[in-house]
Amino acid sequence: HVQLVESGGGSVQAGGSLRLSCVASGYSGVMNHMGWFRQAPGGQREGIARIYSAGTTTYADSVKGRFTISQDITKRTVYLQMNNLKPEDTGMYYCAANFFEFSSGGRGGHWGQGTQVTVS
């Protein structure tokens, strides 16, 4: 079965950077698209970045210019480079694949367990 494992979360001061990684396994071929979502404490899950296998990307307005999603298809890995982090970026970050409704917080597809990002 498909597994997505995130890593790279942690605590950082405002203005700092983190790089999240998500390694996918348990399937053949290539995922049509993968992405990152986050859920702040007490908040709803939101889509923040998406990348298609061909390389097309989409970002939430809140992270444009600060976050970059990328992929290494040969390694089945998706990355999220987060720069100029702000306290409002705090939350649990989830990797997902082949999901629906990115702009509404995502549903369906395959999901990882999440990695915590805390910005103070």
Short mmCIF file of N, CA, C and O in Angstrom, two decimals:
data_model
loop_
_atom_site.label_atom_id
_atom_site.label_comp_id
_atom_site.label_asym_id
_atom_site.label_seq_id
_atom_site.Cartn_x
_atom_site.Cartn_y
_atom_site.Cartn_z
N HIS A 1 0.84 -1.17 0.00
CA HIS A 1 0.00 0.00 0.00
C HIS A 1 0.88 1.24 0.00
O HIS A 1 2.03 1.20 0.39
N VAL A 2 0.30 2.36 -0.42
CA VAL A 2 1.04 3.61 -0.54
C VAL A 2 1.36 4.17 0.84
O VAL A 2 0.50 4.22 1.73
N GLN A 3 2.59 4.58 1.02
CA GLN A 3 3.01 5.23 2.26
C GLN A 3 3.71 6.54 1.92
O GLN A 3 4.52 6.59 1.00
N LEU A 4 3.40 7.57 2.69
CA LEU A 4 4.06 8.86 2.57
C LEU A 4 4.65 9.18 3.94
O LEU A 4 3.93 9.16 4.95
N VAL A 5 5.92 9.49 3.97
CA VAL A 5 6.59 9.76 5.24
C VAL A 5 7.26 11.13 5.16
O VAL A 5 8.16 11.35 4.34
N GLU A 6 6.80 12.02 6.03
CA GLU A 6 7.35 13.38 6.07
C GLU A 6 8.49 13.47 7.07
O GLU A 6 8.52 12.72 8.05
N SER A 7 9.37 14.42 6.83
CA SER A 7 10.44 14.72 7.78
C SER A 7 10.88 16.16 7.58
O SER A 7 10.52 16.79 6.58
N GLY A 8 11.63 16.67 8.53
CA GLY A 8 12.20 18.01 8.40
C GLY A 8 11.54 19.09 9.22
O GLY A 8 12.01 20.23 9.23
N GLY A 9 10.47 18.75 9.91
CA GLY A 9 9.82 19.74 10.76
C GLY A 9 10.67 20.07 11.97
O GLY A 9 11.69 19.42 12.23
N GLY A 10 10.26 21.09 12.71
CA GLY A 10 10.99 21.47 13.90
C GLY A 10 10.58 22.85 14.36
O GLY A 10 9.57 23.39 13.90
N SER A 11 11.37 23.40 15.25
CA SER A 11 11.12 24.72 15.79
C SER A 11 12.14 25.69 15.25
O SER A 11 13.34 25.38 15.18
N VAL A 12 11.68 26.86 14.87
CA VAL A 12 12.56 27.86 14.27
C VAL A 12 12.07 29.25 14.64
O VAL A 12 10.87 29.44 14.91
N GLN A 13 12.96 30.19 14.67
CA GLN A 13 12.57 31.56 14.94
C GLN A 13 12.03 32.21 13.66
O GLN A 13 12.37 31.81 12.55
N ALA A 14 11.20 33.21 13.87
CA ALA A 14 10.65 33.95 12.73
C ALA A 14 11.79 34.47 11.86
O ALA A 14 12.81 34.94 12.36
N GLY A 15 11.59 34.34 10.56
CA GLY A 15 12.61 34.73 9.60
C GLY A 15 13.51 33.59 9.18
O GLY A 15 14.28 33.72 8.21
N GLY A 16 13.42 32.49 9.89
CA GLY A 16 14.25 31.34 9.58
C GLY A 16 13.70 30.48 8.48
O GLY A 16 12.67 30.81 7.85
N SER A 17 14.37 29.36 8.22
CA SER A 17 14.00 28.46 7.13
C SER A 17 13.96 27.02 7.60
O SER A 17 14.65 26.64 8.55
N LEU A 18 13.14 26.25 6.92
CA LEU A 18 13.09 24.81 7.11
C LEU A 18 12.85 24.17 5.75
O LEU A 18 12.25 24.78 4.87
N ARG A 19 13.29 22.92 5.61
CA ARG A 19 13.02 22.16 4.40
C ARG A 19 12.35 20.86 4.79
O ARG A 19 12.95 20.04 5.49
N LEU A 20 11.14 20.69 4.33
CA LEU A 20 10.41 19.45 4.57
C LEU A 20 10.63 18.49 3.41
O LEU A 20 10.76 18.91 2.27
N SER A 21 10.65 17.21 3.73
CA SER A 21 10.76 16.16 2.72
C SER A 21 9.62 15.17 2.90
O SER A 21 9.15 14.95 4.01
N CYS A 22 9.21 14.57 1.80
CA CYS A 22 8.17 13.55 1.84
C CYS A 22 8.58 12.45 0.88
O CYS A 22 8.69 12.69 -0.33
N VAL A 23 8.79 11.27 1.42
CA VAL A 23 9.18 10.11 0.61
C VAL A 23 7.97 9.20 0.44
O VAL A 23 7.33 8.83 1.43
N ALA A 24 7.68 8.87 -0.80
CA ALA A 24 6.55 8.01 -1.12
C ALA A 24 7.03 6.61 -1.48
O ALA A 24 8.10 6.45 -2.08
N SER A 25 6.24 5.61 -1.12
CA SER A 25 6.59 4.24 -1.44
C SER A 25 5.32 3.41 -1.57
O SER A 25 4.22 3.87 -1.23
N GLY A 26 5.50 2.17 -2.04
CA GLY A 26 4.38 1.25 -2.09
C GLY A 26 3.51 1.33 -3.32
O GLY A 26 2.35 0.89 -3.30
N TYR A 27 4.03 1.88 -4.41
CA TYR A 27 3.26 1.96 -5.65
C TYR A 27 4.21 1.89 -6.84
O TYR A 27 5.41 2.06 -6.69
N SER A 28 3.63 1.62 -7.98
CA SER A 28 4.42 1.62 -9.21
C SER A 28 4.03 2.85 -10.04
O SER A 28 2.97 3.43 -9.84
N GLY A 29 4.91 3.23 -10.92
CA GLY A 29 4.63 4.38 -11.76
C GLY A 29 4.92 5.68 -11.06
O GLY A 29 5.76 5.76 -10.17
N VAL A 30 4.18 6.72 -11.45
CA VAL A 30 4.41 8.07 -10.94
C VAL A 30 3.09 8.64 -10.43
O VAL A 30 2.05 8.49 -11.08
N MET A 31 3.13 9.30 -9.30
CA MET A 31 1.96 9.98 -8.80
C MET A 31 1.61 11.14 -9.74
O MET A 31 2.49 11.86 -10.19
N ASN A 32 0.33 11.35 -10.01
CA ASN A 32 -0.07 12.44 -10.88
C ASN A 32 0.28 13.79 -10.28
O ASN A 32 0.75 14.70 -10.96
N HIS A 33 0.07 13.93 -8.98
CA HIS A 33 0.42 15.17 -8.30
C HIS A 33 0.62 14.88 -6.82
O HIS A 33 0.07 13.92 -6.28
N MET A 34 1.42 15.73 -6.20
CA MET A 34 1.65 15.65 -4.76
C MET A 34 1.59 17.06 -4.20
O MET A 34 1.66 18.04 -4.94
N GLY A 35 1.44 17.14 -2.90
CA GLY A 35 1.33 18.47 -2.32
C GLY A 35 1.55 18.49 -0.83
O GLY A 35 1.73 17.45 -0.20
N TRP A 36 1.53 19.70 -0.31
CA TRP A 36 1.67 19.94 1.12
C TRP A 36 0.46 20.70 1.63
O TRP A 36 0.00 21.65 0.99
N PHE A 37 -0.01 20.26 2.76
CA PHE A 37 -1.11 20.91 3.47
C PHE A 37 -0.65 21.22 4.89
O PHE A 37 0.29 20.61 5.38
N ARG A 38 -1.33 22.14 5.51
CA ARG A 38 -1.00 22.39 6.92
C ARG A 38 -2.28 22.66 7.69
O ARG A 38 -3.29 23.09 7.15
N GLN A 39 -2.18 22.38 8.99
CA GLN A 39 -3.30 22.61 9.88
C GLN A 39 -2.77 23.25 11.14
O GLN A 39 -1.99 22.63 11.88
N ALA A 40 -3.19 24.49 11.36
CA ALA A 40 -2.80 25.20 12.56
C ALA A 40 -3.65 24.72 13.73
O ALA A 40 -4.75 24.20 13.54
N PRO A 41 -3.17 24.89 14.95
CA PRO A 41 -3.95 24.49 16.13
C PRO A 41 -5.33 25.14 16.11
O PRO A 41 -5.44 26.37 16.00
N GLY A 42 -6.36 24.34 16.18
CA GLY A 42 -7.72 24.85 16.18
C GLY A 42 -8.23 25.32 14.84
O GLY A 42 -9.35 25.83 14.73
N GLY A 43 -7.43 25.14 13.80
CA GLY A 43 -7.82 25.63 12.47
C GLY A 43 -8.14 24.50 11.51
O GLY A 43 -8.00 23.32 11.84
N GLN A 44 -8.57 24.88 10.34
CA GLN A 44 -8.86 23.90 9.32
C GLN A 44 -7.62 23.63 8.47
O GLN A 44 -6.74 24.48 8.33
N ARG A 45 -7.60 22.46 7.89
CA ARG A 45 -6.50 22.12 7.02
C ARG A 45 -6.56 22.97 5.75
O ARG A 45 -7.65 23.19 5.21
N GLU A 46 -5.41 23.43 5.29
CA GLU A 46 -5.36 24.24 4.07
C GLU A 46 -4.27 23.73 3.14
O GLU A 46 -3.21 23.27 3.59
N GLY A 47 -4.55 23.81 1.86
CA GLY A 47 -3.55 23.45 0.87
C GLY A 47 -2.58 24.60 0.70
O GLY A 47 -3.00 25.74 0.55
N ILE A 48 -1.29 24.32 0.72
CA ILE A 48 -0.31 25.39 0.59
C ILE A 48 0.56 25.26 -0.65
O ILE A 48 1.01 26.27 -1.19
N ALA A 49 0.80 24.05 -1.13
CA ALA A 49 1.61 23.90 -2.33
C ALA A 49 1.30 22.57 -3.00
O ALA A 49 1.10 21.57 -2.30
N ARG A 50 1.29 22.59 -4.32
CA ARG A 50 0.99 21.38 -5.08
C ARG A 50 1.94 21.34 -6.28
O ARG A 50 2.25 22.38 -6.86
N ILE A 51 2.35 20.14 -6.65
CA ILE A 51 3.19 19.98 -7.83
C ILE A 51 2.71 18.78 -8.62
O ILE A 51 2.44 17.70 -8.06
N TYR A 52 2.58 18.96 -9.92
CA TYR A 52 2.23 17.86 -10.80
C TYR A 52 3.49 17.16 -11.29
O TYR A 52 4.59 17.73 -11.25
N SER A 53 3.34 15.95 -11.77
CA SER A 53 4.50 15.17 -12.20
C SER A 53 5.27 15.89 -13.31
O SER A 53 6.49 15.76 -13.41
N ALA A 54 4.58 16.69 -14.12
CA ALA A 54 5.24 17.43 -15.18
C ALA A 54 5.94 18.68 -14.68
O ALA A 54 6.67 19.34 -15.43
N GLY A 55 5.70 19.01 -13.39
CA GLY A 55 6.41 20.14 -12.81
C GLY A 55 5.59 21.38 -12.53
O GLY A 55 6.07 22.31 -11.88
N THR A 56 4.35 21.43 -13.00
CA THR A 56 3.50 22.59 -12.73
C THR A 56 3.23 22.72 -11.24
O THR A 56 2.96 21.72 -10.57
N THR A 57 3.31 23.95 -10.74
CA THR A 57 3.12 24.17 -9.31
C THR A 57 2.00 25.16 -9.03
O THR A 57 1.67 26.01 -9.87
N THR A 58 1.43 25.03 -7.84
CA THR A 58 0.40 25.94 -7.34
C THR A 58 0.71 26.25 -5.89
O THR A 58 1.13 25.35 -5.16
N TYR A 59 0.49 27.50 -5.50
CA TYR A 59 0.76 27.91 -4.12
C TYR A 59 -0.44 28.67 -3.55
O TYR A 59 -1.12 29.40 -4.26
N ALA A 60 -0.64 28.53 -2.26
CA ALA A 60 -1.58 29.38 -1.57
C ALA A 60 -0.99 30.79 -1.51
O ALA A 60 0.22 30.96 -1.42
N ASP A 61 -1.86 31.79 -1.53
CA ASP A 61 -1.39 33.17 -1.50
C ASP A 61 -0.54 33.45 -0.26
O ASP A 61 0.40 34.25 -0.31
N SER A 62 -0.85 32.79 0.83
CA SER A 62 -0.16 33.05 2.09
C SER A 62 1.31 32.64 2.07
O SER A 62 2.08 33.09 2.93
N VAL A 63 1.69 31.80 1.11
CA VAL A 63 3.08 31.32 1.09
C VAL A 63 3.83 31.68 -0.19
O VAL A 63 5.02 31.40 -0.30
N LYS A 64 3.14 32.29 -1.14
CA LYS A 64 3.79 32.66 -2.40
C LYS A 64 4.99 33.55 -2.14
O LYS A 64 4.93 34.49 -1.36
N GLY A 65 6.08 33.24 -2.80
CA GLY A 65 7.30 34.03 -2.65
C GLY A 65 8.16 33.61 -1.49
O GLY A 65 9.32 34.06 -1.37
N ARG A 66 7.63 32.76 -0.60
CA ARG A 66 8.40 32.30 0.56
C ARG A 66 8.64 30.80 0.53
O ARG A 66 9.69 30.33 0.98
N PHE A 67 7.68 30.05 0.03
CA PHE A 67 7.78 28.59 -0.01
C PHE A 67 7.99 28.13 -1.44
O PHE A 67 7.45 28.72 -2.39
N THR A 68 8.75 27.05 -1.60
CA THR A 68 8.96 26.45 -2.91
C THR A 68 8.79 24.94 -2.81
O THR A 68 9.45 24.29 -2.00
N ILE A 69 7.92 24.40 -3.64
CA ILE A 69 7.74 22.96 -3.71
C ILE A 69 8.55 22.44 -4.88
O ILE A 69 8.62 23.06 -5.94
N SER A 70 9.19 21.29 -4.68
CA SER A 70 9.96 20.67 -5.74
C SER A 70 9.88 19.16 -5.59
O SER A 70 9.38 18.66 -4.59
N GLN A 71 10.39 18.46 -6.57
CA GLN A 71 10.31 17.00 -6.52
C GLN A 71 11.52 16.37 -7.17
O GLN A 71 12.16 16.97 -8.03
N ASP A 72 11.82 15.18 -6.72
CA ASP A 72 12.79 14.31 -7.36
C ASP A 72 12.05 13.01 -7.64
O ASP A 72 11.90 12.17 -6.75
N ILE A 73 11.56 12.88 -8.86
CA ILE A 73 10.72 11.74 -9.20
C ILE A 73 11.49 10.44 -9.07
O ILE A 73 10.93 9.42 -8.66
N THR A 74 12.77 10.46 -9.38
CA THR A 74 13.56 9.23 -9.29
C THR A 74 13.66 8.74 -7.85
O THR A 74 13.79 7.55 -7.60
N LYS A 75 13.59 9.67 -6.91
CA LYS A 75 13.65 9.31 -5.49
C LYS A 75 12.27 9.25 -4.87
O LYS A 75 12.14 9.00 -3.66
N ARG A 76 11.23 9.54 -5.67
CA ARG A 76 9.85 9.55 -5.17
C ARG A 76 9.75 10.46 -3.95
O ARG A 76 9.12 10.11 -2.94
N THR A 77 10.36 11.61 -4.06
CA THR A 77 10.43 12.54 -2.95
C THR A 77 9.95 13.92 -3.37
O THR A 77 10.30 14.40 -4.46
N VAL A 78 9.17 14.55 -2.51
CA VAL A 78 8.73 15.92 -2.70
C VAL A 78 9.27 16.75 -1.55
O VAL A 78 9.31 16.29 -0.40
N TYR A 79 9.68 17.96 -1.87
CA TYR A 79 10.27 18.84 -0.88
C TYR A 79 9.43 20.11 -0.74
O TYR A 79 8.74 20.53 -1.68
N LEU A 80 9.53 20.72 0.41
CA LEU A 80 8.94 22.04 0.60
C LEU A 80 9.99 22.90 1.31
O LEU A 80 10.27 22.70 2.49
N GLN A 81 10.58 23.81 0.56
CA GLN A 81 11.53 24.76 1.12
C GLN A 81 10.76 25.95 1.64
O GLN A 81 10.04 26.61 0.89
N MET A 82 10.91 26.22 2.91
CA MET A 82 10.16 27.29 3.56
C MET A 82 11.14 28.34 4.06
O MET A 82 11.96 28.05 4.94
N ASN A 83 11.04 29.52 3.52
CA ASN A 83 11.92 30.63 3.90
C ASN A 83 11.11 31.75 4.53
O ASN A 83 9.90 31.84 4.35
N ASN A 84 11.80 32.61 5.25
CA ASN A 84 11.15 33.75 5.90
C ASN A 84 9.90 33.31 6.67
O ASN A 84 8.82 33.87 6.50
N LEU A 85 10.09 32.31 7.49
CA LEU A 85 8.96 31.75 8.22
C LEU A 85 8.38 32.76 9.21
O LEU A 85 9.11 33.58 9.79
N LYS A 86 7.07 32.68 9.39
CA LYS A 86 6.34 33.56 10.27
C LYS A 86 5.62 32.74 11.33
O LYS A 86 5.32 31.56 11.10
N PRO A 87 5.29 33.33 12.47
CA PRO A 87 4.56 32.58 13.50
C PRO A 87 3.27 31.96 12.96
O PRO A 87 2.89 30.86 13.40
N GLU A 88 2.62 32.62 12.02
CA GLU A 88 1.37 32.07 11.48
C GLU A 88 1.59 30.86 10.58
O GLU A 88 0.64 30.23 10.14
N ASP A 89 2.84 30.51 10.30
CA ASP A 89 3.14 29.29 9.56
C ASP A 89 3.16 28.07 10.48
O ASP A 89 3.28 26.94 10.00
N THR A 90 3.02 28.29 11.76
CA THR A 90 3.02 27.19 12.72
C THR A 90 1.86 26.25 12.45
O THR A 90 0.73 26.69 12.20
N GLY A 91 2.15 24.95 12.52
CA GLY A 91 1.10 23.95 12.32
C GLY A 91 1.68 22.60 12.00
O GLY A 91 2.89 22.43 11.92
N MET A 92 0.77 21.65 11.81
CA MET A 92 1.17 20.32 11.36
C MET A 92 1.14 20.33 9.84
O MET A 92 0.15 20.73 9.24
N TYR A 93 2.22 19.89 9.25
CA TYR A 93 2.34 19.88 7.80
C TYR A 93 2.21 18.45 7.30
O TYR A 93 2.92 17.55 7.76
N TYR A 94 1.30 18.27 6.35
CA TYR A 94 1.02 16.95 5.80
C TYR A 94 1.39 16.89 4.33
O TYR A 94 1.11 17.82 3.57
N CYS A 95 1.97 15.79 3.94
CA CYS A 95 2.22 15.49 2.53
C CYS A 95 1.07 14.63 2.02
O CYS A 95 0.55 13.78 2.75
N ALA A 96 0.68 14.85 0.80
CA ALA A 96 -0.41 14.08 0.21
C ALA A 96 -0.15 13.87 -1.27
O ALA A 96 0.60 14.62 -1.90
N ALA A 97 -0.81 12.83 -1.81
CA ALA A 97 -0.66 12.51 -3.22
C ALA A 97 -2.01 12.17 -3.84
O ALA A 97 -2.86 11.56 -3.19
N ASN A 98 -2.17 12.58 -5.08
CA ASN A 98 -3.37 12.27 -5.87
C ASN A 98 -4.66 12.61 -5.13
O ASN A 98 -5.64 11.86 -5.15
N PHE A 99 -4.67 13.72 -4.46
CA PHE A 99 -5.81 14.20 -3.68
C PHE A 99 -6.73 15.04 -4.57
O PHE A 99 -6.38 15.44 -5.68
N PHE A 100 -7.90 15.34 -4.02
CA PHE A 100 -8.85 16.25 -4.66
C PHE A 100 -8.98 17.52 -3.83
O PHE A 100 -8.61 17.54 -2.66
N GLU A 101 -9.53 18.55 -4.43
CA GLU A 101 -9.92 19.78 -3.72
C GLU A 101 -8.77 20.39 -2.94
O GLU A 101 -8.88 20.66 -1.73
N PHE A 102 -7.70 20.65 -3.62
CA PHE A 102 -6.53 21.28 -2.98
C PHE A 102 -6.91 22.56 -2.25
O PHE A 102 -6.50 22.79 -1.11
N SER A 103 -7.68 23.42 -2.92
CA SER A 103 -8.00 24.74 -2.35
C SER A 103 -8.95 24.67 -1.17
O SER A 103 -9.13 25.68 -0.47
N SER A 104 -9.56 23.51 -0.96
CA SER A 104 -10.50 23.36 0.15
C SER A 104 -9.94 22.47 1.25
O SER A 104 -10.71 21.96 2.06
N GLY A 105 -8.65 22.29 1.26
CA GLY A 105 -8.05 21.52 2.33
C GLY A 105 -7.75 20.08 1.99
O GLY A 105 -7.24 19.34 2.82
N GLY A 106 -8.12 19.66 0.79
CA GLY A 106 -7.78 18.33 0.31
C GLY A 106 -8.66 17.23 0.86
O GLY A 106 -9.08 17.24 2.02
N ARG A 107 -8.94 16.27 -0.01
CA ARG A 107 -9.65 15.05 0.41
C ARG A 107 -9.23 13.93 -0.53
O ARG A 107 -8.75 14.18 -1.64
N GLY A 108 -9.43 12.71 -0.05
CA GLY A 108 -9.08 11.55 -0.88
C GLY A 108 -7.59 11.40 -1.05
O GLY A 108 -6.78 12.10 -0.42
N GLY A 109 -7.19 10.48 -1.89
CA GLY A 109 -5.77 10.28 -2.17
C GLY A 109 -5.06 9.62 -1.01
O GLY A 109 -5.65 8.89 -0.20
N HIS A 110 -3.77 9.91 -0.91
CA HIS A 110 -2.92 9.28 0.10
C HIS A 110 -2.28 10.37 0.96
O HIS A 110 -1.88 11.42 0.43
N TRP A 111 -2.16 10.10 2.23
CA TRP A 111 -1.69 11.12 3.17
C TRP A 111 -0.63 10.56 4.11
O TRP A 111 -0.67 9.39 4.50
N GLY A 112 0.31 11.44 4.47
CA GLY A 112 1.28 11.08 5.48
C GLY A 112 0.76 11.42 6.87
O GLY A 112 -0.35 11.93 7.03
N GLN A 113 1.58 11.12 7.86
CA GLN A 113 1.19 11.34 9.26
C GLN A 113 1.43 12.77 9.73
O GLN A 113 0.91 13.18 10.76
N GLY A 114 2.23 13.50 8.99
CA GLY A 114 2.47 14.90 9.33
C GLY A 114 3.77 15.13 10.07
O GLY A 114 4.32 14.23 10.72
N THR A 115 4.25 16.35 9.96
CA THR A 115 5.44 16.78 10.70
C THR A 115 5.17 18.18 11.23
O THR A 115 4.62 19.04 10.53
N GLN A 116 5.52 18.41 12.48
CA GLN A 116 5.19 19.66 13.16
C GLN A 116 6.20 20.75 12.84
O GLN A 116 7.42 20.52 12.88
N VAL A 117 5.68 21.92 12.54
CA VAL A 117 6.51 23.12 12.34
C VAL A 117 6.04 24.17 13.33
O VAL A 117 4.85 24.48 13.40
N THR A 118 6.99 24.69 14.11
CA THR A 118 6.67 25.72 15.09
C THR A 118 7.58 26.91 14.86
O THR A 118 8.80 26.78 14.85
N VAL A 119 6.98 28.07 14.67
CA VAL A 119 7.72 29.30 14.41
C VAL A 119 7.42 30.29 15.55
O VAL A 119 6.27 30.61 15.81
N SER A 120 8.46 30.74 16.20
CA SER A 120 8.26 31.66 17.33
C SER A 120 8.97 32.98 17.09
O SER A 120 9.79 33.10 16.17
#
